[in-house]
Short mmCIF file of C-alpha atoms in Angstrom, two decimals:
data_model
loop_
_atom_site.label_atom_id
_atom_site.label_comp_id
_atom_site.label_asym_id
_atom_site.label_seq_id
_atom_site.Cartn_x
_atom_site.Cartn_y
_atom_site.Cartn_z
CA MET A 1 12.02 -13.53 -14.38
CA ILE A 2 9.89 -11.39 -16.96
CA ASP A 3 12.00 -8.43 -18.52
CA THR A 4 9.09 -5.75 -18.38
CA PRO A 5 10.39 -2.37 -17.33
CA ALA A 6 7.18 -1.48 -15.80
CA LEU A 7 6.99 -4.56 -13.76
CA ARG A 8 9.26 -4.79 -10.46
CA THR A 9 9.59 -8.31 -8.62
CA HIS A 10 9.85 -8.21 -4.85
CA HIS A 11 10.10 -11.59 -2.89
CA GLY A 12 9.13 -11.69 0.78
CA ARG A 13 9.93 -14.67 3.07
CA THR A 14 9.34 -18.43 1.98
CA LEU A 15 6.54 -19.99 4.11
CA ALA A 16 5.30 -23.51 4.17
CA SER A 17 2.10 -22.49 2.11
CA ARG A 18 2.91 -21.61 -1.33
CA ALA A 19 3.17 -17.59 -1.09
CA LEU A 20 0.71 -15.61 -2.98
CA ARG A 21 1.47 -13.96 -6.31
CA VAL A 22 0.19 -10.22 -5.75
CA LEU A 23 0.15 -7.63 -8.25
CA VAL A 24 0.09 -4.20 -6.90
CA ALA A 25 -0.97 -1.40 -9.26
CA GLU A 26 -0.13 2.05 -7.69
CA ASP A 27 1.33 5.43 -9.02
CA ASP A 28 2.99 6.62 -5.87
CA PRO A 29 6.15 5.45 -5.74
CA GLU A 30 6.33 5.65 -1.81
CA PHE A 31 3.11 4.20 -0.98
CA SER A 32 3.74 1.47 -3.39
CA GLU A 33 7.06 0.66 -1.57
CA LEU A 34 5.23 0.76 1.64
CA LEU A 35 2.46 -1.77 0.59
CA VAL A 36 5.46 -3.90 -0.84
CA THR A 37 7.23 -3.85 2.38
CA ALA A 38 3.94 -4.86 4.38
CA LEU A 39 3.17 -7.54 2.38
CA ALA A 40 6.54 -9.09 1.90
CA LYS A 41 6.41 -9.89 5.74
CA ASP A 42 3.94 -12.57 4.90
CA GLY A 43 6.23 -14.45 2.34
CA HIS A 44 4.21 -13.08 -0.61
CA GLU A 45 5.75 -12.88 -4.25
CA LEU A 46 5.10 -9.19 -5.38
CA PHE A 47 4.76 -7.55 -8.84
CA VAL A 48 4.63 -3.70 -8.93
CA VAL A 49 3.10 -1.86 -11.91
CA ASP A 50 2.89 2.02 -11.76
CA SER A 51 -0.45 2.51 -13.91
CA GLY A 52 -3.58 1.31 -15.34
CA HIS A 53 -1.88 0.93 -18.67
CA ALA A 54 0.63 -1.29 -17.26
CA LEU A 55 -1.79 -3.22 -15.27
CA VAL A 56 -3.96 -4.03 -18.41
CA ARG A 57 -0.77 -4.93 -20.34
CA ILE A 58 0.10 -7.49 -17.54
CA LEU A 59 -3.44 -8.80 -17.40
CA GLU A 60 -3.32 -9.64 -21.11
CA GLN A 61 -0.15 -11.34 -20.83
CA VAL A 62 -1.70 -13.46 -18.11
CA SER A 63 -4.99 -13.97 -20.49
CA GLU A 64 -2.11 -14.99 -23.06
CA ARG A 65 -0.48 -17.39 -20.53
CA GLU A 66 2.70 -15.60 -21.10
CA LEU A 67 3.05 -14.72 -17.46
CA ALA A 68 1.46 -16.62 -14.55
CA GLU A 69 -1.89 -15.62 -12.69
CA PRO A 70 -1.67 -13.57 -9.69
CA ASP A 71 -3.66 -14.68 -6.81
CA VAL A 72 -4.28 -10.80 -5.75
CA ILE A 73 -5.00 -7.81 -7.69
CA LEU A 74 -4.06 -4.88 -5.29
CA ALA A 75 -5.17 -1.93 -7.17
CA ASP A 76 -5.39 2.04 -6.97
CA VAL A 77 -8.75 3.42 -8.10
CA ARG A 78 -7.35 6.32 -9.50
CA MET A 79 -4.13 6.19 -11.36
CA PRO A 80 -2.99 7.06 -15.01
CA GLY A 81 -5.01 5.19 -17.60
CA PRO A 82 -7.88 2.70 -16.44
CA SER A 83 -8.57 2.93 -12.90
CA GLY A 84 -8.71 -0.14 -11.06
CA LEU A 85 -12.04 -0.21 -10.66
CA ASP A 86 -12.65 0.08 -14.39
CA THR A 87 -10.04 -3.03 -14.75
CA LEU A 88 -12.18 -4.88 -11.96
CA CYS A 89 -15.51 -4.18 -14.03
CA LYS A 90 -13.78 -5.64 -17.61
CA LEU A 91 -12.54 -8.88 -15.38
CA GLN A 92 -16.39 -9.65 -14.82
CA GLY A 93 -16.89 -13.10 -16.21
CA SER A 94 -13.16 -13.67 -17.61
CA PRO A 95 -11.47 -16.71 -16.34
CA LEU A 96 -9.04 -15.15 -13.92
CA GLY A 97 -9.39 -16.17 -10.61
CA ALA A 98 -7.53 -13.56 -8.86
CA ARG A 99 -9.28 -11.53 -5.80
CA VAL A 100 -9.18 -7.98 -6.39
CA ILE A 101 -8.60 -5.48 -3.60
CA LEU A 102 -9.14 -1.84 -4.44
CA MET A 103 -7.62 1.02 -2.53
CA THR A 104 -8.99 4.56 -3.01
CA GLY A 105 -8.41 8.20 -1.26
CA PHE A 106 -11.79 9.16 -2.66
CA GLY A 107 -14.04 6.27 -1.25
CA ASP A 108 -17.71 7.19 -0.88
CA GLN A 109 -20.88 4.73 -0.83
CA GLU A 110 -21.36 4.85 -4.09
CA LEU A 111 -17.61 3.54 -5.07
CA HIS A 112 -17.90 1.10 -2.51
CA ALA A 113 -21.34 -0.17 -3.97
CA ARG A 114 -19.97 -0.33 -7.29
CA ALA A 115 -16.75 -2.22 -6.34
CA ARG A 116 -18.76 -4.81 -4.47
CA SER A 117 -21.23 -5.31 -7.40
CA ALA A 118 -17.99 -5.48 -9.95
CA GLY A 119 -16.71 -8.55 -7.64
CA ALA A 120 -14.11 -6.55 -5.50
CA TYR A 121 -12.86 -8.86 -2.44
CA ALA A 122 -12.41 -5.75 -0.49
CA VAL A 123 -12.01 -1.93 -0.64
CA PHE A 124 -9.53 0.32 1.52
CA ASP A 125 -10.10 3.91 1.93
CA LYS A 126 -6.73 5.57 2.47
CA PRO A 127 -5.19 6.13 4.63
CA PHE A 128 -5.50 2.51 5.98
CA GLU A 129 -3.85 0.22 8.37
CA LEU A 130 -1.38 -1.48 6.53
CA ASP A 131 -1.76 -4.51 8.94
CA ASP A 132 -5.61 -4.73 7.87
CA LEU A 133 -4.59 -5.22 4.52
CA ARG A 134 -2.25 -7.78 5.39
CA VAL A 135 -5.00 -9.56 7.01
CA ALA A 136 -7.26 -9.40 3.76
CA VAL A 137 -4.67 -10.85 1.91
CA LEU A 138 -3.63 -13.77 4.34
CA HIS A 139 -7.29 -14.30 4.43
CA VAL A 140 -7.06 -15.00 0.48
CA ARG A 141 -4.51 -17.32 0.89
CA ALA A 142 -6.51 -19.31 3.56
CA MET A 143 -9.28 -19.60 1.32
CA ARG A 144 -6.99 -20.64 -1.66
CA ASP A 145 -5.40 -23.07 0.58
CA ALA A 146 -8.62 -24.35 1.48
CA GLY A 147 -9.50 -24.76 -2.16
CA MET A 148 -12.18 -22.29 -2.22
CA LYS A 149 -12.45 -20.63 -5.48
CA PRO A 150 -13.34 -17.04 -6.35
CA PRO A 151 -16.97 -16.38 -7.23
CA GLY A 152 -17.73 -15.89 -10.86
#
């Protein structure tokens, strides 16, 4: 596996369908572990970074084909370095095919509108039900398995 100190790998159960590669960018270690535990139940391959800076570095490595592309990026809106929303905006027009799900403790209508216009697949206001997040990620897998490509 990749030897990147800011990147931790977590594996869930193996399912018949290829597991999704989910990149989690969350600066709160306890919440990050909750997300990993919930998503691992569905067999996803999870990678965790703890800042916007680390997220950008990983995405640069993906662009340079040093790392496999994630299927889903689950990013906190407010974290050290570039926010999840800033990163989403920079991804517009890029060949990256990952669906982006944002999480925020500071959601309002303006943030949700900006996220939608930037191409966010979903925005979850903290606190949220982890099962709702699991359903959203499973929907991404169903779309991928059906051959549906992200818009863009």
